[in-house]
C-alpha atoms as a PDB file:
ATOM      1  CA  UNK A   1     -23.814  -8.954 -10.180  1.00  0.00           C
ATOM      2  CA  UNK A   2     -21.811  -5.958 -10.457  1.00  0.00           C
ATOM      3  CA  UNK A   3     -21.143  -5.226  -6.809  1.00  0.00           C
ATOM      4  CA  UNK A   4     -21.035  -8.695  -6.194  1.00  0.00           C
ATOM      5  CA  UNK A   5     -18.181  -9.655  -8.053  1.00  0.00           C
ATOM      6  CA  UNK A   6     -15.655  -6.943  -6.989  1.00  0.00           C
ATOM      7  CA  UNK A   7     -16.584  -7.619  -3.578  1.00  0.00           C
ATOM      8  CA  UNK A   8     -15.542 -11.263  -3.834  1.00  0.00           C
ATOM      9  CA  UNK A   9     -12.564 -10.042  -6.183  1.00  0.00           C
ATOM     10  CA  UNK A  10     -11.560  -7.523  -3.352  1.00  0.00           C
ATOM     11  CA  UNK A  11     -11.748 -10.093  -0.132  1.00  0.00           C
ATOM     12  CA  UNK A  12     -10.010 -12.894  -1.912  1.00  0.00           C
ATOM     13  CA  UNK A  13      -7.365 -10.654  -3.328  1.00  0.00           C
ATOM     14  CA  UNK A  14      -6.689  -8.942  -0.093  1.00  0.00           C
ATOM     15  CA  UNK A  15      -6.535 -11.970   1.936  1.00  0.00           C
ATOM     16  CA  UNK A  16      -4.423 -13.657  -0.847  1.00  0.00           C
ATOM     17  CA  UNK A  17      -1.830 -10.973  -0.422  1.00  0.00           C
ATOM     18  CA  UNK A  18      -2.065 -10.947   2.730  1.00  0.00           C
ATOM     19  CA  UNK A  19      -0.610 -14.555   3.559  1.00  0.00           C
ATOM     20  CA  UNK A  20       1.943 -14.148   0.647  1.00  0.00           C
ATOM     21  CA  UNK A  21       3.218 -10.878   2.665  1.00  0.00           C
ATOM     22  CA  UNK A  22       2.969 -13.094   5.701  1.00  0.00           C
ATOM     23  CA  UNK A  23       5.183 -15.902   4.266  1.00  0.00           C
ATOM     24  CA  UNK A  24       7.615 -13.474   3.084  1.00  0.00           C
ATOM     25  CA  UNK A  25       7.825 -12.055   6.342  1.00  0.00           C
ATOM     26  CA  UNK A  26       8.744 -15.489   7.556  1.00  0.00           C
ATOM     27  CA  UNK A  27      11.335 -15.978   5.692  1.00  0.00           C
ATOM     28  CA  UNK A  28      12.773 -12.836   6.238  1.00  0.00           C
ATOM     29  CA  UNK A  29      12.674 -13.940  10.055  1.00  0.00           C
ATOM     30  CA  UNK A  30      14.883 -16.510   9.663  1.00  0.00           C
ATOM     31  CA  UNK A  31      17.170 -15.575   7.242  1.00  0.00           C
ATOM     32  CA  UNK A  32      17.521 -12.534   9.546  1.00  0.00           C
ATOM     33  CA  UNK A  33      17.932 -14.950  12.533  1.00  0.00           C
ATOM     34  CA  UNK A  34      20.337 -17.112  11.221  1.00  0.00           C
ATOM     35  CA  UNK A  35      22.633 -13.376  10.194  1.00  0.00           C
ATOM     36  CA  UNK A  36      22.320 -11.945  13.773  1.00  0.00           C
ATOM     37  CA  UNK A  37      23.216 -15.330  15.365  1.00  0.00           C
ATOM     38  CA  UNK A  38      26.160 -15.943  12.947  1.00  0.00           C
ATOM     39  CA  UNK A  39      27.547 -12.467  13.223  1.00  0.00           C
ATOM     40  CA  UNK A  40      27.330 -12.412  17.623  1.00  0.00           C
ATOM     41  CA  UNK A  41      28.990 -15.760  17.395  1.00  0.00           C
ATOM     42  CA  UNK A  42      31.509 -14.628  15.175  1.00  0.00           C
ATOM     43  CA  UNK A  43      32.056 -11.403  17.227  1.00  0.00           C
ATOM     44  CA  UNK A  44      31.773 -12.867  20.550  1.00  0.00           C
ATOM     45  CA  UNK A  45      29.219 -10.773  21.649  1.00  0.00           C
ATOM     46  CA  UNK A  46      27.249 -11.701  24.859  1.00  0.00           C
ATOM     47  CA  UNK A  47      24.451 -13.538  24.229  1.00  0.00           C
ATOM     48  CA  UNK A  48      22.143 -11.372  26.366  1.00  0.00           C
ATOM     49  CA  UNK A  49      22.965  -8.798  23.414  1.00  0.00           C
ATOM     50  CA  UNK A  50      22.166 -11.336  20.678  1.00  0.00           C
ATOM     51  CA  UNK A  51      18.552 -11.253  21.814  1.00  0.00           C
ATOM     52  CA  UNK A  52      18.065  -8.088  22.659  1.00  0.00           C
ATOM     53  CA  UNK A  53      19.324  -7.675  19.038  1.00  0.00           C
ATOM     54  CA  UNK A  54      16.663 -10.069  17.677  1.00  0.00           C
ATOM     55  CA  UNK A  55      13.738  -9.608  19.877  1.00  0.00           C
ATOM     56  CA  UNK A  56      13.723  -5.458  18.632  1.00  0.00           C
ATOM     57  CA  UNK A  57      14.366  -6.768  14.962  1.00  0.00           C
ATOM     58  CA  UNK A  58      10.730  -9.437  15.039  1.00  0.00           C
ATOM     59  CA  UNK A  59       9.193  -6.234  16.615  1.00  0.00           C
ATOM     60  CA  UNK A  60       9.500  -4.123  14.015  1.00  0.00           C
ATOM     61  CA  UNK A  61       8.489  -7.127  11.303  1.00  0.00           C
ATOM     62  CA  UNK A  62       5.772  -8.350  13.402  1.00  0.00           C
ATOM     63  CA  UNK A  63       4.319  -4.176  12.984  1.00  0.00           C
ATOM     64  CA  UNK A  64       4.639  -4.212   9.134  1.00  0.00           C
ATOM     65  CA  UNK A  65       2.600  -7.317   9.244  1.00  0.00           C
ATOM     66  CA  UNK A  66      -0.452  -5.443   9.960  1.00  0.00           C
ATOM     67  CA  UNK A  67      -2.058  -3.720   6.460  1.00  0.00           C
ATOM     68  CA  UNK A  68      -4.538  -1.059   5.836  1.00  0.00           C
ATOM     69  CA  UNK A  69      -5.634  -0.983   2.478  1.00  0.00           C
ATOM     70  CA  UNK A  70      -7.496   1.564   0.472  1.00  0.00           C
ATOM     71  CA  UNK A  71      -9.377   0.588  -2.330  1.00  0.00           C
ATOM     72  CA  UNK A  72     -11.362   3.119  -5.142  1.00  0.00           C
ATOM     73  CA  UNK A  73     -14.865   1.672  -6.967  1.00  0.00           C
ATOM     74  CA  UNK A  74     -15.434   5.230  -7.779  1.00  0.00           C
ATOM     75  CA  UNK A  75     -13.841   8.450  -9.109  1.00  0.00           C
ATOM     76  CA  UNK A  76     -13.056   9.926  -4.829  1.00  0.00           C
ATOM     77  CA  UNK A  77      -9.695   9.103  -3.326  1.00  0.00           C
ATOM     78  CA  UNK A  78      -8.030  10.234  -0.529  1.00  0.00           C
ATOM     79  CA  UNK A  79      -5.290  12.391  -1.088  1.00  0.00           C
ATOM     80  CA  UNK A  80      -3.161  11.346   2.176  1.00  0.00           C
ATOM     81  CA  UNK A  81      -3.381   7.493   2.358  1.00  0.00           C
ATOM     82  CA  UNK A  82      -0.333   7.233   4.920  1.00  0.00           C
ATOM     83  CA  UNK A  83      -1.880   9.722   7.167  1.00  0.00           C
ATOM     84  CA  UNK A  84      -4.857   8.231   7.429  1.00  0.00           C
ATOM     85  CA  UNK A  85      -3.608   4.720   7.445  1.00  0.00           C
ATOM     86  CA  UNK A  86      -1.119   6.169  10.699  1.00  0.00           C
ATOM     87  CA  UNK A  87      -4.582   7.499  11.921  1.00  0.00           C
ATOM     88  CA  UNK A  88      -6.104   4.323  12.285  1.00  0.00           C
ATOM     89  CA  UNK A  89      -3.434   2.147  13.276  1.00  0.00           C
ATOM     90  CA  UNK A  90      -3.213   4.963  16.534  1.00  0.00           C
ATOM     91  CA  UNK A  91      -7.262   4.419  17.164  1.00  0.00           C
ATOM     92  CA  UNK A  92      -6.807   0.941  17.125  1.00  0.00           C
ATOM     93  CA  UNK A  93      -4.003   0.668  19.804  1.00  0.00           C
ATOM     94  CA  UNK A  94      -5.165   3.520  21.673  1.00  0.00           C
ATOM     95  CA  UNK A  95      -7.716   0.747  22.470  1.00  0.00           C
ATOM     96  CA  UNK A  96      -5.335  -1.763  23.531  1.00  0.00           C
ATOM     97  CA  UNK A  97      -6.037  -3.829  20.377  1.00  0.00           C
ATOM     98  CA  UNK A  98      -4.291  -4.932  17.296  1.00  0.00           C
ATOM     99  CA  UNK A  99      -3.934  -4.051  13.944  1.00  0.00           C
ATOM    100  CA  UNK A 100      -4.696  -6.968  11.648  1.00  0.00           C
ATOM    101  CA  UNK A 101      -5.769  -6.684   7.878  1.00  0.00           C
ATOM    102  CA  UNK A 102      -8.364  -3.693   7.529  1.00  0.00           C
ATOM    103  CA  UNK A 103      -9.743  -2.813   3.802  1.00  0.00           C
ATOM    104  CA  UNK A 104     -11.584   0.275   2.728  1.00  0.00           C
ATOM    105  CA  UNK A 105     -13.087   0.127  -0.231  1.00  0.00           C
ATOM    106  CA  UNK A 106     -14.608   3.379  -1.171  1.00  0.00           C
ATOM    107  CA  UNK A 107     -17.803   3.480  -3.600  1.00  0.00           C
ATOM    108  CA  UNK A 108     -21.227   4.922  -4.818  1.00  0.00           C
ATOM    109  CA  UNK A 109     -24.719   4.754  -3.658  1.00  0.00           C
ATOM    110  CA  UNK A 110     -25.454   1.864  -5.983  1.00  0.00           C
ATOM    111  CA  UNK A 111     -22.368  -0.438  -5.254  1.00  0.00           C
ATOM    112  CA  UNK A 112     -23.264  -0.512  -1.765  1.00  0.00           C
ATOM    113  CA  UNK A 113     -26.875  -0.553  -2.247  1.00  0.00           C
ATOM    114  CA  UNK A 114     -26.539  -4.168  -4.061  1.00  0.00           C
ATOM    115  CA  UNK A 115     -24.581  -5.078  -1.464  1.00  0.00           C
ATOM    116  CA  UNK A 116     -26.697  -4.180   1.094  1.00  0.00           C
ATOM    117  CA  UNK A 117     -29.377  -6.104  -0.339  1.00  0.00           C
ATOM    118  CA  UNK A 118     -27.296  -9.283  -1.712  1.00  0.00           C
ATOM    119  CA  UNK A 119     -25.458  -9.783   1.796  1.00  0.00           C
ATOM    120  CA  UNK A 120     -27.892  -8.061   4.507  1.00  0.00           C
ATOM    121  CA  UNK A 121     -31.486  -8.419   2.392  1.00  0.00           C
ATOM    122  CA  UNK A 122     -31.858  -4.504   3.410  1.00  0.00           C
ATOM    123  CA  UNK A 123     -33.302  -2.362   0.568  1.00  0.00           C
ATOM    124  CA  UNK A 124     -32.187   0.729   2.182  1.00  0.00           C
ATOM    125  CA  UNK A 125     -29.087   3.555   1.384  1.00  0.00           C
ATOM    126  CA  UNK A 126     -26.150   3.373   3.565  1.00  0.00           C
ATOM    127  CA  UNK A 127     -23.228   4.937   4.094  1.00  0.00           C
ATOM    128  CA  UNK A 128     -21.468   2.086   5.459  1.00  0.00           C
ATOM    129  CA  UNK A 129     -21.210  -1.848   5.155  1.00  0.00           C
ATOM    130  CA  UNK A 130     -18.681  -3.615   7.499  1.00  0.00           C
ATOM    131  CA  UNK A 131     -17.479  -7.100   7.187  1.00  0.00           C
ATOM    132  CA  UNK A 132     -15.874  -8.446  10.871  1.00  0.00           C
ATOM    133  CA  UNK A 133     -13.208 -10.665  10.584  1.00  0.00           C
ATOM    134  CA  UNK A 134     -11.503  -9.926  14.000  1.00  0.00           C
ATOM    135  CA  UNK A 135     -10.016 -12.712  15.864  1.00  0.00           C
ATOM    136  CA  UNK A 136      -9.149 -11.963  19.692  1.00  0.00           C
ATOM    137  CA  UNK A 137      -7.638  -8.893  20.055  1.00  0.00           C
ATOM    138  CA  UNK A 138      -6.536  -8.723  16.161  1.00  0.00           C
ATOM    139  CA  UNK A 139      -8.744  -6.138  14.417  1.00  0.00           C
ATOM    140  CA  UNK A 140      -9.505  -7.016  10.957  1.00  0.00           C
ATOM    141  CA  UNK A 141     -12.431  -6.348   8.320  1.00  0.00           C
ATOM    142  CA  UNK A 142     -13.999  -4.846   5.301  1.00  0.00           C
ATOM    143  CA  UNK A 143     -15.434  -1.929   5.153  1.00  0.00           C
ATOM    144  CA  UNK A 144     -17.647  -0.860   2.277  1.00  0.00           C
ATOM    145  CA  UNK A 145     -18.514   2.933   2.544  1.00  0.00           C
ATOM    146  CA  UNK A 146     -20.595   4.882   0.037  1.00  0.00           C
ATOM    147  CA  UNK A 147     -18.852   8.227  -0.664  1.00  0.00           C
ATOM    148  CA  UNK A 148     -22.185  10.115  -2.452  1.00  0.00           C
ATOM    149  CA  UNK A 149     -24.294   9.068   0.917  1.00  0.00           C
ATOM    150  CA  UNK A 150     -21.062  10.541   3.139  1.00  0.00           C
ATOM    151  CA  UNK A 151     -21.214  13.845   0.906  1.00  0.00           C
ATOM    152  CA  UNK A 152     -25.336  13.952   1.382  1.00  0.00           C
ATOM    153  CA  UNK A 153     -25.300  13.536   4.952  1.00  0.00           C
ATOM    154  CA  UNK A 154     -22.223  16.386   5.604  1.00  0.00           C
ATOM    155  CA  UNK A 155     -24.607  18.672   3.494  1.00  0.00           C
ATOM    156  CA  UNK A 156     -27.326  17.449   5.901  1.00  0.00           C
ATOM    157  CA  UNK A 157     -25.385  17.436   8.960  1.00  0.00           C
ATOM    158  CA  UNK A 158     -23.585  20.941   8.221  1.00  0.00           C
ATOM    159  CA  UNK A 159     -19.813  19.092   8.317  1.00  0.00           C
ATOM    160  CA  UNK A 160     -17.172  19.314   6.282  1.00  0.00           C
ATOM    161  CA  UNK A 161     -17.108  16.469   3.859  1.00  0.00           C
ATOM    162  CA  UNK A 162     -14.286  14.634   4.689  1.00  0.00           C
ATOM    163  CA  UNK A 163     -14.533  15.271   8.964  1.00  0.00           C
ATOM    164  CA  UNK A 164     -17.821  13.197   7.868  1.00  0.00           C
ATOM    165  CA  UNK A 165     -15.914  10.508   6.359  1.00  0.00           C
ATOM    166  CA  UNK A 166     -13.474  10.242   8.745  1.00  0.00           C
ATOM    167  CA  UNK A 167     -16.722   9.641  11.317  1.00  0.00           C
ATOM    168  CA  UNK A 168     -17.452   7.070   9.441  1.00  0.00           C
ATOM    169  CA  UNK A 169     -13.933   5.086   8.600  1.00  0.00           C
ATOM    170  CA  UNK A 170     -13.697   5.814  13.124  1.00  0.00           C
ATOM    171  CA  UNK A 171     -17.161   4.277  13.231  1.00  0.00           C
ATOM    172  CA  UNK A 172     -16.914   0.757  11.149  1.00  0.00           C
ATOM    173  CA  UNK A 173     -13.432   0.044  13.517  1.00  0.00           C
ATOM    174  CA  UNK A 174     -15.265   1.087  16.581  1.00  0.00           C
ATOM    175  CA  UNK A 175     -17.704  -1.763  15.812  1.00  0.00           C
ATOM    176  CA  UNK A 176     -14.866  -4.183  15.169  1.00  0.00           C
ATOM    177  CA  UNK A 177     -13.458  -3.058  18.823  1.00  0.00           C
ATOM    178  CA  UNK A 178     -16.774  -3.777  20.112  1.00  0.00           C
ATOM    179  CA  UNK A 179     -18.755  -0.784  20.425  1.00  0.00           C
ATOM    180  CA  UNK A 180     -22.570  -0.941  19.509  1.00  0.00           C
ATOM    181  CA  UNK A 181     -24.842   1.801  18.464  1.00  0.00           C
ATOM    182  CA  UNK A 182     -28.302  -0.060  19.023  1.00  0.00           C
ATOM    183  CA  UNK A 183     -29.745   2.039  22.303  1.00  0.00           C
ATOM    184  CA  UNK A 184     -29.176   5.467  23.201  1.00  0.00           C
ATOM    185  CA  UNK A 185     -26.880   5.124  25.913  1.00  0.00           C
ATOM    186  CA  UNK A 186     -24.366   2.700  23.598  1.00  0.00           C
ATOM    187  CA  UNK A 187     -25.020   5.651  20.816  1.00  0.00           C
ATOM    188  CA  UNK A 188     -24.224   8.281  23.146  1.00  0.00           C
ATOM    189  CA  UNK A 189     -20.671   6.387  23.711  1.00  0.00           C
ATOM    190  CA  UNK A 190     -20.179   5.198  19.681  1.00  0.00           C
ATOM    191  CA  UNK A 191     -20.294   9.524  19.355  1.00  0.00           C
ATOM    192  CA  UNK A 192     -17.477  10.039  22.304  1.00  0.00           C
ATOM    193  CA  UNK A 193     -15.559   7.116  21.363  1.00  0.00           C
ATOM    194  CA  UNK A 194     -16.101   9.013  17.231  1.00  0.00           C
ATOM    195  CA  UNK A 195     -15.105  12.437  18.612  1.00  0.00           C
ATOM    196  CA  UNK A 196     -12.594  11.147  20.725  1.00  0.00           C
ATOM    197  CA  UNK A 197     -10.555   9.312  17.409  1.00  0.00           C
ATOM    198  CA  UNK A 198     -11.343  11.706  15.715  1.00  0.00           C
ATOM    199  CA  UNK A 199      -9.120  14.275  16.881  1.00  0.00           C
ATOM    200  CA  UNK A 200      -6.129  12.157  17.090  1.00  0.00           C
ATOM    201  CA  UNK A 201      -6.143  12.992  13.398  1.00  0.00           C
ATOM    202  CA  UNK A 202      -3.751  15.401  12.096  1.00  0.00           C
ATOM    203  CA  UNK A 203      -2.099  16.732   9.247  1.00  0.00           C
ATOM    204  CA  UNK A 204       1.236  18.481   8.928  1.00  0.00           C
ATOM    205  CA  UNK A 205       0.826  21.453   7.633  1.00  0.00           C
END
């Protein structure tokens, strides 16, 4: 029940935050609405202006809408969570796609392991576990990823640790913007398309 229970805890409290940001963001709309419209009226401005105004205003609320979360179930964390949360939002739209509500929770070989075998009755290591909840063109999902089986497989691979885990963060949203990995020739892309978002990742120096 261990892994279980934080999984549930995670996905509920996410989601519930998630529509209480929402309705905040609403309200902000209109209170922000009613301002602009009292302020060009009171001005005289043209009304052309007014929307112009507004329209640029919802823009930039609609964008802080969209969430990516980090969450720790072990002792790792990453040092830069804005970069990499900038990072992802970029691979996302650089697929013509949206940025909805996407979690990473980061854990150990025997979080993911029971939840491997609770959720997808596979008694098997992993290094990652996604959970799809994308709707049209919003991306949106959990994603479960297993930080020892990331370090053993850079060892294995001869790859920095963390240009491994950044594979495999690109990977699980590559699946939610429909790219598969079953044959070779749909692997052979999944390992473009990684390399590809990959490299839009940078850090100031």
């Amino acid at each position: 029940m261990k892994a279980i229970e934080p999984l549930f805890f995670y996905i509920l409290s996410c989601k519930l935050y998630s529509v209480g940001f929402y309705i905040f963001n609403i309200l902000i709309i209109r209170l922000l609405y009613i301002f602009l419209f009292k302020f060009f009226f009171y001005f005289r401005f043209p009304l052309i202006l007014f929307f112009i105004v507004t329209l640029s205003a919802l823009r930039l609320l609609f964008n802080s809408l969209c969430m990516i979360t980090f969450n720790y179930e072990c002792e790792f964390k990453l040092d830069d969570e804005i970069v990499y949360s900038s990072w992802i939002e970029q691979l996302v739209r650089s697929e013509g796609l949206v940025v909805g509500d996407i979690n990473y929770i980061f854990c150990d070989d025997a979080y993911l392991h029971q939840i491997n075998v609770t959720y997808l009755d596979h008694d098997t290591l992993t290094d990652i576990i996604s959970f799809d909840y994308c709707s049209g063109d919003v991306i949106s999902g959990d994603m479960f990823i297993s930080i020892e089986r990331v370090r053993d497989n850079a060892s294995d691979y001869e790859v920095l640790f963390l240009e491994e885990l950044r594979r495999v963060m690109a990977h699980g949203v590559l699946h939610y913007c429909g790219y598969k990995d079953k044959t070779e020739s749909d692997e052979i892309m999944m390992r473009q398309k990684e390399n590809e978002k990959m490299s839009m990742f940078h850090v100031e120096q």
